[in-house]
PDB file of C-alpha atoms in Angstrom:
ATOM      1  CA  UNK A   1     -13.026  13.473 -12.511  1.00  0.00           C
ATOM      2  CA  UNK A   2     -11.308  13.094  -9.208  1.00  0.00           C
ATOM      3  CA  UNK A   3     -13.550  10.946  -6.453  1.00  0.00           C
ATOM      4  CA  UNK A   4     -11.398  11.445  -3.213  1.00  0.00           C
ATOM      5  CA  UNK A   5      -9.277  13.314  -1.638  1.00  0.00           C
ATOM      6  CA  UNK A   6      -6.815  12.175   0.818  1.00  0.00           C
ATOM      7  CA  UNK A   7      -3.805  13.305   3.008  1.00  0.00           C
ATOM      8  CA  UNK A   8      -1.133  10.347   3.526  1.00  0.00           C
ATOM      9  CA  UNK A   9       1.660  11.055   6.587  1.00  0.00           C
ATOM     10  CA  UNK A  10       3.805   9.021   8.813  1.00  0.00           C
ATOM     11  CA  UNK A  11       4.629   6.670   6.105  1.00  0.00           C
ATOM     12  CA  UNK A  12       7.538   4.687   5.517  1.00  0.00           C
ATOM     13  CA  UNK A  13       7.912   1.903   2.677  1.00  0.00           C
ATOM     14  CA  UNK A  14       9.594  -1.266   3.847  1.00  0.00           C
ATOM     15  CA  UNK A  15      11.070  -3.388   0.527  1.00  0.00           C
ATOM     16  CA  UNK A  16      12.804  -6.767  -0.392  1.00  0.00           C
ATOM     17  CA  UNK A  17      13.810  -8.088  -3.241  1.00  0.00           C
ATOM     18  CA  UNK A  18      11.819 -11.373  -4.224  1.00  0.00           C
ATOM     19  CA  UNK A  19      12.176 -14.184  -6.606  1.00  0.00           C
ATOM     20  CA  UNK A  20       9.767 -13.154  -8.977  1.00  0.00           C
ATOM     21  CA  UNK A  21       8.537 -17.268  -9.082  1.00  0.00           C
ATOM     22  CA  UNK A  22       7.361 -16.958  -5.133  1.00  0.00           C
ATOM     23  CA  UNK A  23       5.353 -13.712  -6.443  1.00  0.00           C
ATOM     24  CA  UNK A  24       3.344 -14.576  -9.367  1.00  0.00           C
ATOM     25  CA  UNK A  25       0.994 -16.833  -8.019  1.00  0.00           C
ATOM     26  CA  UNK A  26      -0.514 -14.547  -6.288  1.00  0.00           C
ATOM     27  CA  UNK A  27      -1.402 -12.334  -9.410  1.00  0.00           C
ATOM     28  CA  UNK A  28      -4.441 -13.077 -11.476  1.00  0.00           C
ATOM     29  CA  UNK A  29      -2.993 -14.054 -14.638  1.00  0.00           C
ATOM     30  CA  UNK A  30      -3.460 -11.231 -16.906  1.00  0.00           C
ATOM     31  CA  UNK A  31      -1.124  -9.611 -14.794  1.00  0.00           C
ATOM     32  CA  UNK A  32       2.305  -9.576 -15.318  1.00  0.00           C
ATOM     33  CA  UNK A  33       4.955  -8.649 -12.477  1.00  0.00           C
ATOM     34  CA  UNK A  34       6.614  -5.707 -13.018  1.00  0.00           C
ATOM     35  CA  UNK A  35      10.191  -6.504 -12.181  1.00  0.00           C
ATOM     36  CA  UNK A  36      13.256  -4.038 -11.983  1.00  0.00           C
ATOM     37  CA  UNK A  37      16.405  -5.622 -13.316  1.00  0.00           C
ATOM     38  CA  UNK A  38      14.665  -8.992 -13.545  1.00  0.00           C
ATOM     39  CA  UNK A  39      13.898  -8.725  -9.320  1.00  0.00           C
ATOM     40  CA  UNK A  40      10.383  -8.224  -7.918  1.00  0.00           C
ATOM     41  CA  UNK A  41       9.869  -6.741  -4.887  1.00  0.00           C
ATOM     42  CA  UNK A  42       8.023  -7.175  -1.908  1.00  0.00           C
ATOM     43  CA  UNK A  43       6.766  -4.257   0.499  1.00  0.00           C
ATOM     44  CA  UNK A  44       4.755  -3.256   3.878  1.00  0.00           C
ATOM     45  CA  UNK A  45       3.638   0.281   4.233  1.00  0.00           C
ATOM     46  CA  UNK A  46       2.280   1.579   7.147  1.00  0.00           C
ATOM     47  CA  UNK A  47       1.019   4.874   7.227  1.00  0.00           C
ATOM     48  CA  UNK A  48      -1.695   7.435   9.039  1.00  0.00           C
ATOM     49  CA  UNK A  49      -4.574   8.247   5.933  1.00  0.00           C
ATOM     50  CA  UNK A  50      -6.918  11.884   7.246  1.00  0.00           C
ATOM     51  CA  UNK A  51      -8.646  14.538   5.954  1.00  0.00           C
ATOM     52  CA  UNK A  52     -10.673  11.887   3.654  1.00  0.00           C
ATOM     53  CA  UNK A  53     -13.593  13.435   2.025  1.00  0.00           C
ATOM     54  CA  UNK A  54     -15.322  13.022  -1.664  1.00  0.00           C
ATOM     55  CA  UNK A  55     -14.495  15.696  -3.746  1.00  0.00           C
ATOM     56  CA  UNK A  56     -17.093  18.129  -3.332  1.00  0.00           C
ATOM     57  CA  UNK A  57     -18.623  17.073  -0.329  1.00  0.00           C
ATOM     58  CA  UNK A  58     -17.748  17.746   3.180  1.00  0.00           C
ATOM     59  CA  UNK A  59     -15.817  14.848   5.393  1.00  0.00           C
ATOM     60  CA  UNK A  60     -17.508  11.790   6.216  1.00  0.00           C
ATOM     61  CA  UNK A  61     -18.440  11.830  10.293  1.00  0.00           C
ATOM     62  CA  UNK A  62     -16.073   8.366  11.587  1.00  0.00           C
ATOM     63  CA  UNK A  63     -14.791   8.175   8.105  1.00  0.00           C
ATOM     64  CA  UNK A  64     -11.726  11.097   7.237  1.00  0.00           C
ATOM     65  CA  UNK A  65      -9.078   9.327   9.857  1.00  0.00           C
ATOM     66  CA  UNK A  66      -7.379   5.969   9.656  1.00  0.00           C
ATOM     67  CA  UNK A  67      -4.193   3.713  10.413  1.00  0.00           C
ATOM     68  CA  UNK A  68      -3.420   1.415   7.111  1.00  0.00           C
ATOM     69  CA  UNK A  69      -0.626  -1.193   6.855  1.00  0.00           C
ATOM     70  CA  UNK A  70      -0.145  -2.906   3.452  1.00  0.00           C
ATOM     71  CA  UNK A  71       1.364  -5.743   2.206  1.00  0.00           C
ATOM     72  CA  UNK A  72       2.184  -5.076  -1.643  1.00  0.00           C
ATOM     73  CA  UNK A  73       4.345  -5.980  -4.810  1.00  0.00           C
ATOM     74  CA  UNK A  74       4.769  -4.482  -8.206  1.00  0.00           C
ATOM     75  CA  UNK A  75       2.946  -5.537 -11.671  1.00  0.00           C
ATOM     76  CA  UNK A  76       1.772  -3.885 -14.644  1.00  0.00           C
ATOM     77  CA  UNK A  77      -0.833  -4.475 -17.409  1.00  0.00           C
ATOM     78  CA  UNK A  78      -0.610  -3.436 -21.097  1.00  0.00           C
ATOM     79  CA  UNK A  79       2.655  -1.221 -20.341  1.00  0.00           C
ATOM     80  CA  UNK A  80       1.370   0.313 -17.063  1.00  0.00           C
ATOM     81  CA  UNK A  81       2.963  -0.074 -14.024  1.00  0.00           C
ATOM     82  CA  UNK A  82       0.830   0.041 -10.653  1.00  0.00           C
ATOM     83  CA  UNK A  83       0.703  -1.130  -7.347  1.00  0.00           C
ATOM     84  CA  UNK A  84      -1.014  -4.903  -6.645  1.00  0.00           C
ATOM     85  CA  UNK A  85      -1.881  -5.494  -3.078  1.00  0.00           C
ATOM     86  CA  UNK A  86      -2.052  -8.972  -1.320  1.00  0.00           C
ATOM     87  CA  UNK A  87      -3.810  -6.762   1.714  1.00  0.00           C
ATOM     88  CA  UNK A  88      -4.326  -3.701   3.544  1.00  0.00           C
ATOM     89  CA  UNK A  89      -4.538  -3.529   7.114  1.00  0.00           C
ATOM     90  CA  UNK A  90      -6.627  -0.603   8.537  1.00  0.00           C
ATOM     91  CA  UNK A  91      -7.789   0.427  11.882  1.00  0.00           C
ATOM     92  CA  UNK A  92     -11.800   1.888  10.825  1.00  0.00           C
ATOM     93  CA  UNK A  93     -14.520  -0.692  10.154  1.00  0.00           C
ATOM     94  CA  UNK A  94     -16.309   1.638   8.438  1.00  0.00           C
ATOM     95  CA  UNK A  95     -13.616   2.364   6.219  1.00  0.00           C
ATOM     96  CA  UNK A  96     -12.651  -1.035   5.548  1.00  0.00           C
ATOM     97  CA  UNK A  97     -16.191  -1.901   4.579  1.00  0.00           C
ATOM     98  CA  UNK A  98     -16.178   1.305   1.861  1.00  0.00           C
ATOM     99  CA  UNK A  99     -13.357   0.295   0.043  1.00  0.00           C
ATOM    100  CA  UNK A 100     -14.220  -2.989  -0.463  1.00  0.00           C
ATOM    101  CA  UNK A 101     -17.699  -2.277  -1.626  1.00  0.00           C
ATOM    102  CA  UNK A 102     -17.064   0.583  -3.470  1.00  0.00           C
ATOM    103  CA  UNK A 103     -13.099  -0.041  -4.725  1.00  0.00           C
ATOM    104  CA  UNK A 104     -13.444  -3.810  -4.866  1.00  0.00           C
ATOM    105  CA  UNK A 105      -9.941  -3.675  -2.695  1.00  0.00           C
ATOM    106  CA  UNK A 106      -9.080  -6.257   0.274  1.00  0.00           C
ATOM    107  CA  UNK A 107      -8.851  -4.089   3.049  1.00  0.00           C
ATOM    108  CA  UNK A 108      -9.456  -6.088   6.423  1.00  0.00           C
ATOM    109  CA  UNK A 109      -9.898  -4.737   9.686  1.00  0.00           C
ATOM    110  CA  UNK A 110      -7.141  -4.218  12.625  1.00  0.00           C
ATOM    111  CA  UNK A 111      -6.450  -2.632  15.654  1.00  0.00           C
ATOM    112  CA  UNK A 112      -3.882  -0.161  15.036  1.00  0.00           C
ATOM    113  CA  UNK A 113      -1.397   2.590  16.339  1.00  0.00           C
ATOM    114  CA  UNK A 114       0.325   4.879  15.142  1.00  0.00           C
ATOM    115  CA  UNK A 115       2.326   7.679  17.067  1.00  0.00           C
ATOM    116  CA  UNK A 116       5.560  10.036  16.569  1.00  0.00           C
ATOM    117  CA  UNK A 117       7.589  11.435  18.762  1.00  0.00           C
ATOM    118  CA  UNK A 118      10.029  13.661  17.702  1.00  0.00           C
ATOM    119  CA  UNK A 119      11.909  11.956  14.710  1.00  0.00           C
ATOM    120  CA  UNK A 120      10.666   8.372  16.058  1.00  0.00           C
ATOM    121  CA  UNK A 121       7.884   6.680  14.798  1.00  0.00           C
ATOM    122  CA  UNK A 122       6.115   3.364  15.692  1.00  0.00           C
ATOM    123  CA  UNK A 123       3.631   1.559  14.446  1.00  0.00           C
ATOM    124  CA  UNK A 124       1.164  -1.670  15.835  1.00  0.00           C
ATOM    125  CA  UNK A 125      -1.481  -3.509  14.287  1.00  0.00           C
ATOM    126  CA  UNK A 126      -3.337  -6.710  15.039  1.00  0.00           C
ATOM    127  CA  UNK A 127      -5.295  -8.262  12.348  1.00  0.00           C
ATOM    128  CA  UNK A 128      -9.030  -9.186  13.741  1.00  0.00           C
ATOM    129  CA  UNK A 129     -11.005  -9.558  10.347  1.00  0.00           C
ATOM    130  CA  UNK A 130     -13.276 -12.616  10.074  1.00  0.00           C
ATOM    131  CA  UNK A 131     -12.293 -15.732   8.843  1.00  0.00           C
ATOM    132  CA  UNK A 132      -8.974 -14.261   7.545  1.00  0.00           C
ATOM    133  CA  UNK A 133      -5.888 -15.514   9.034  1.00  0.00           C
ATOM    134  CA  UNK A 134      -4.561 -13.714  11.800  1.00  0.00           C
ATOM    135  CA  UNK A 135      -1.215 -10.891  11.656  1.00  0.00           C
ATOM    136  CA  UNK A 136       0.421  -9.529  13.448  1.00  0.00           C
ATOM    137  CA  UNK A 137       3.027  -5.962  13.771  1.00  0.00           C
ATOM    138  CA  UNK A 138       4.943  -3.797  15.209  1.00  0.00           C
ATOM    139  CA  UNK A 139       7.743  -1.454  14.037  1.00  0.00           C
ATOM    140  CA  UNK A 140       9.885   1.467  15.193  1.00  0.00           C
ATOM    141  CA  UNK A 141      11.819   3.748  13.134  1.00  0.00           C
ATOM    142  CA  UNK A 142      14.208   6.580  13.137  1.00  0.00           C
ATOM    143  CA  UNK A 143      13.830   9.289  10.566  1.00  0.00           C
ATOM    144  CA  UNK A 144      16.966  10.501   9.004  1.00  0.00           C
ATOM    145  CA  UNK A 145      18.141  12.720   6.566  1.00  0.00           C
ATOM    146  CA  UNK A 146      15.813  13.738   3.279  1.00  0.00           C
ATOM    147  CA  UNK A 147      16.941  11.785   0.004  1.00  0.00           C
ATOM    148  CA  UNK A 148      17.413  13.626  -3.455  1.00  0.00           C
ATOM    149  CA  UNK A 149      14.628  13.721  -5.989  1.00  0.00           C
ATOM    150  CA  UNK A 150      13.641  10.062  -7.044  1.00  0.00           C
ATOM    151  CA  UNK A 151      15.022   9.920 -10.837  1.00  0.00           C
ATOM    152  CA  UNK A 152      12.866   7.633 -13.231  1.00  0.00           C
ATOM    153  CA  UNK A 153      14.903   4.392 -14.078  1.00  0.00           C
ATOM    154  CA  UNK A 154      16.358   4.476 -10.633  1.00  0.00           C
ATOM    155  CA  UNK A 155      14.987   1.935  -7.768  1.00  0.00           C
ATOM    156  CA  UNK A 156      14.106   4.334  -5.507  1.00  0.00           C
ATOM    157  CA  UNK A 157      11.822   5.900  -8.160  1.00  0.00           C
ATOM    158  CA  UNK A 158      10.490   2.267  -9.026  1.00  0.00           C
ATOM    159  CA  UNK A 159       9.345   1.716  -5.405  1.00  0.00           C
ATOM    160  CA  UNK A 160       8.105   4.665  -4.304  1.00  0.00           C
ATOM    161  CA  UNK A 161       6.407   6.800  -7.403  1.00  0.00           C
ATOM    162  CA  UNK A 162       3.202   4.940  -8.227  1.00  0.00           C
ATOM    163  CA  UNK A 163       0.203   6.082  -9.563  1.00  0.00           C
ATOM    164  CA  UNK A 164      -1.900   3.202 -10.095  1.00  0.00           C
ATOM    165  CA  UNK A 165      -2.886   0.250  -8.489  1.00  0.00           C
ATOM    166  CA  UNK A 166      -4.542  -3.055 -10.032  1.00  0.00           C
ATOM    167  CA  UNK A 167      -7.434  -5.242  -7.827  1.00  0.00           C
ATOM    168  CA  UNK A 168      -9.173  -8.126  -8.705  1.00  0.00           C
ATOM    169  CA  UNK A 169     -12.204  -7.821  -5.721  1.00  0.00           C
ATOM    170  CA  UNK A 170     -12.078  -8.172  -1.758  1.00  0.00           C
ATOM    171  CA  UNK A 171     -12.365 -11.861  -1.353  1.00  0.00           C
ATOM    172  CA  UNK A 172      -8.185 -12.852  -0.772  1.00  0.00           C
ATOM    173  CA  UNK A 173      -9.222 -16.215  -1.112  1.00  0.00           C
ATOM    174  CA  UNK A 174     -10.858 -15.981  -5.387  1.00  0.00           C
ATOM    175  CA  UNK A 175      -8.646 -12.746  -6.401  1.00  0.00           C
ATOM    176  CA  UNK A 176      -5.822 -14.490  -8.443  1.00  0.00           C
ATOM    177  CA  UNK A 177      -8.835 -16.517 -10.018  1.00  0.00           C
ATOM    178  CA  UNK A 178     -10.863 -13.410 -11.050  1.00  0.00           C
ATOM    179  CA  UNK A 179     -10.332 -11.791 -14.562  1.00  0.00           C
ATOM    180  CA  UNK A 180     -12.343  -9.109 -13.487  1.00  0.00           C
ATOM    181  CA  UNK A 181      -9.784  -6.348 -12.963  1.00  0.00           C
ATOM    182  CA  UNK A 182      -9.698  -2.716 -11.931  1.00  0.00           C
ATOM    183  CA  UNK A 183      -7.567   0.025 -12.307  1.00  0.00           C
ATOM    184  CA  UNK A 184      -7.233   2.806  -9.695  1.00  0.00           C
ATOM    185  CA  UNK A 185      -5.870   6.023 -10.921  1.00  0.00           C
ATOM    186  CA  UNK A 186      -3.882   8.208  -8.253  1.00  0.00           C
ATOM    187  CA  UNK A 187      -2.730  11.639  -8.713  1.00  0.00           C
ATOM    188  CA  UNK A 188      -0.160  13.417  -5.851  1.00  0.00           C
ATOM    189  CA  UNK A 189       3.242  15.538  -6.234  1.00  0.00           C
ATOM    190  CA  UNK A 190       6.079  13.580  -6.371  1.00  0.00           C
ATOM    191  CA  UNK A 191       7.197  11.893  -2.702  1.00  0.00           C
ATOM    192  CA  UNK A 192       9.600  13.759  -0.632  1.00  0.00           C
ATOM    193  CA  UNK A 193      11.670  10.725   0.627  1.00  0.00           C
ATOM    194  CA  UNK A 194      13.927  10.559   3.858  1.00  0.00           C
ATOM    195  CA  UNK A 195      16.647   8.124   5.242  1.00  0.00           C
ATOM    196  CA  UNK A 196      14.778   6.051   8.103  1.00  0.00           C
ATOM    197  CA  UNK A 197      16.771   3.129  10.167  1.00  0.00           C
ATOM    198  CA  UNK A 198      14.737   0.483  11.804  1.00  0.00           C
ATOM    199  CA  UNK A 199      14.783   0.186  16.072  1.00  0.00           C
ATOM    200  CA  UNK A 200      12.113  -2.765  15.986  1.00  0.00           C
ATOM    201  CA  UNK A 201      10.437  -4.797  13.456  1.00  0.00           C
ATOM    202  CA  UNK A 202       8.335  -8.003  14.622  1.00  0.00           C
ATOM    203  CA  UNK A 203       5.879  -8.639  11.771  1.00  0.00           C
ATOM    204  CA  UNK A 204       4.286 -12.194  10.449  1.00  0.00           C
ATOM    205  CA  UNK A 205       2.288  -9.991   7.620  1.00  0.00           C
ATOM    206  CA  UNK A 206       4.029 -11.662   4.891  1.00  0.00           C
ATOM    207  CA  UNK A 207       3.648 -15.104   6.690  1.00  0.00           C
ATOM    208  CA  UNK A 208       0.436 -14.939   7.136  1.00  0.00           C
ATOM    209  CA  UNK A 209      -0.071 -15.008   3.286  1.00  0.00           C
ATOM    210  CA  UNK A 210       1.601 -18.354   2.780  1.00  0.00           C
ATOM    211  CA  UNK A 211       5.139 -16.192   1.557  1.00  0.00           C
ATOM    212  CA  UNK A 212       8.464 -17.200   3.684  1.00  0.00           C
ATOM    213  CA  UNK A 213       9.616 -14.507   5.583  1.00  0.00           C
ATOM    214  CA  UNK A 214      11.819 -12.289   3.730  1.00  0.00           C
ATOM    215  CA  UNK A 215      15.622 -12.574   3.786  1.00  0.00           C
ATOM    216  CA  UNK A 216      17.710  -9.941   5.298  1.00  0.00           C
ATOM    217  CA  UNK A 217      17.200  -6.183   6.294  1.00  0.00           C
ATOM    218  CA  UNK A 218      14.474  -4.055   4.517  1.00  0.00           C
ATOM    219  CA  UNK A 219      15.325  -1.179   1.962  1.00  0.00           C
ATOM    220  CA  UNK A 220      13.823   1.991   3.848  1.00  0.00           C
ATOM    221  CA  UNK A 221      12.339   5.090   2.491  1.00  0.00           C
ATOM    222  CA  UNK A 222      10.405   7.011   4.766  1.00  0.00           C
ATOM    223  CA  UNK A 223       7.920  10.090   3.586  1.00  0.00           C
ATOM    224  CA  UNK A 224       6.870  13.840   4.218  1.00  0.00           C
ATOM    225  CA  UNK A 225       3.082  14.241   4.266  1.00  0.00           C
ATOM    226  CA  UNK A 226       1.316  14.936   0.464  1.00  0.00           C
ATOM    227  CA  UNK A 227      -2.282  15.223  -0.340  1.00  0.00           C
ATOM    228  CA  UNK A 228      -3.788  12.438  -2.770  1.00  0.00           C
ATOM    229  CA  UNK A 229      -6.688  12.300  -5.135  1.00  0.00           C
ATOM    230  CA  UNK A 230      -8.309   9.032  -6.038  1.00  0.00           C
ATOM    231  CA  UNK A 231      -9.311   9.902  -9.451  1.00  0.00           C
ATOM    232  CA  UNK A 232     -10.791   6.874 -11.356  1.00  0.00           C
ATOM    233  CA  UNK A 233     -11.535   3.083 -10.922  1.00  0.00           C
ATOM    234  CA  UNK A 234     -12.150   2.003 -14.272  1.00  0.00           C
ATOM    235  CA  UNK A 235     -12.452  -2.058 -15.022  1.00  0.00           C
ATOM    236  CA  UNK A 236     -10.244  -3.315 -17.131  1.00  0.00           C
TER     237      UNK A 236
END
């Protein structure tokens, strides 16, 4: 039974490739990374999130429009594959205080931009959640042409096509120590991917988690806008 529906636009994923060692400490430990020719991966995604609403019900007053900037790697749990975030930036209190009740996820709050103009995008946030430490970011890109298809066993498919995601509970500081796990179940059609080159990128995001900051230039896929449906958290 589907809880949420969602419309995801102005995205672009941001990857690179990580020794899977500096990685798995920060997954609780029934997790296992899920690697792509022995590499794990590292990502930031900004990206505008509207239209929210439970399915059934009309929008949420404050609560159907939001900026969210993640910081995420790759791992997988009795053969499936999902998304594991360290955190997720996003610019509506309110918001950030439902999904961490309600989706046990660590969503902290920022002030956040995000605005297009023509094919150029750019994207701020500054991290001002309690007692978390601070982060900072800001990025401008270009978009470019629009990719093929993503093809299962490719990396492109790897990165981008994921339709679950694994948390442990809100707290960043007790997650890797908690067996209690969830699994969120996403349904959308399959991402419509586009060339993007970077203009800017200042970001200590992946500092700020105790990671080093990543070597050399991002892989970059940016997306069209597709409607998303939360359909299950189950624990697990």
């Amino acid at each position: 039974m589907p809880l949420m529906r969602q419309r995801w636009s102005q995205l672009l994923f941001a990857h690179w490739p990580v020794e899977p060692d500096l990685l798995r400490p920060y997954l609780p430990a029934r997790l296992e990374l899920d690697l792509f020719d022995g590499q794990a991966w590292l990502g930031v995604v900004p990206f505008t999130m509207s239209h929210i609403r439970p399915l059934g019900l009309p929008a949420v007053p404050g609560l159907h429009h939001l900026h969210e900037l993640n910081v995420r790697t790759y791992a997988r749990l009795d053969g499936v594959p999902g998304v594991w975030f360290l955190s997720l930036d996003a610019s509506l209190a309110l918001g950030v205080w439902a999904a961490r009740t309600f989706f046990h996820l660590p969503y902290l709050h920022a002030r956040m931009s995000l605005t297009q103009t023509g094919p150029t995008l750019r994207a701020t946030a500054e991290r001002t959640h309690r007692d978390i430490a601070p982060a900072t970011f800001a990025a401008t890109w270009t978009l470019g042409e629009a990719l093929p298809a993503s093809r299962p066993g490719t990396l492109q498919y790897f990165l981008t096509e994921r339709y679950y995601l694994y948390t442990a509970g809100p707290d960043l500081k007790e997650e890797v120590h908690n067996n209690n796990l969830w699994r969120g179940k996403l349904y959308h059609e399959p991402w419509m991917l586009r060339e993007a080159s970077l203009c800017e990128w200042e970001s200590n995001l992946v500092e700020s988690h105790g990671l080093p900051t990543p070597s050399g230039e991002p892989l970059l896929h940016a997306a069209d806008p597709l409607d998303v449906w939360v359909q299950e958290f189950k624990r697990v």
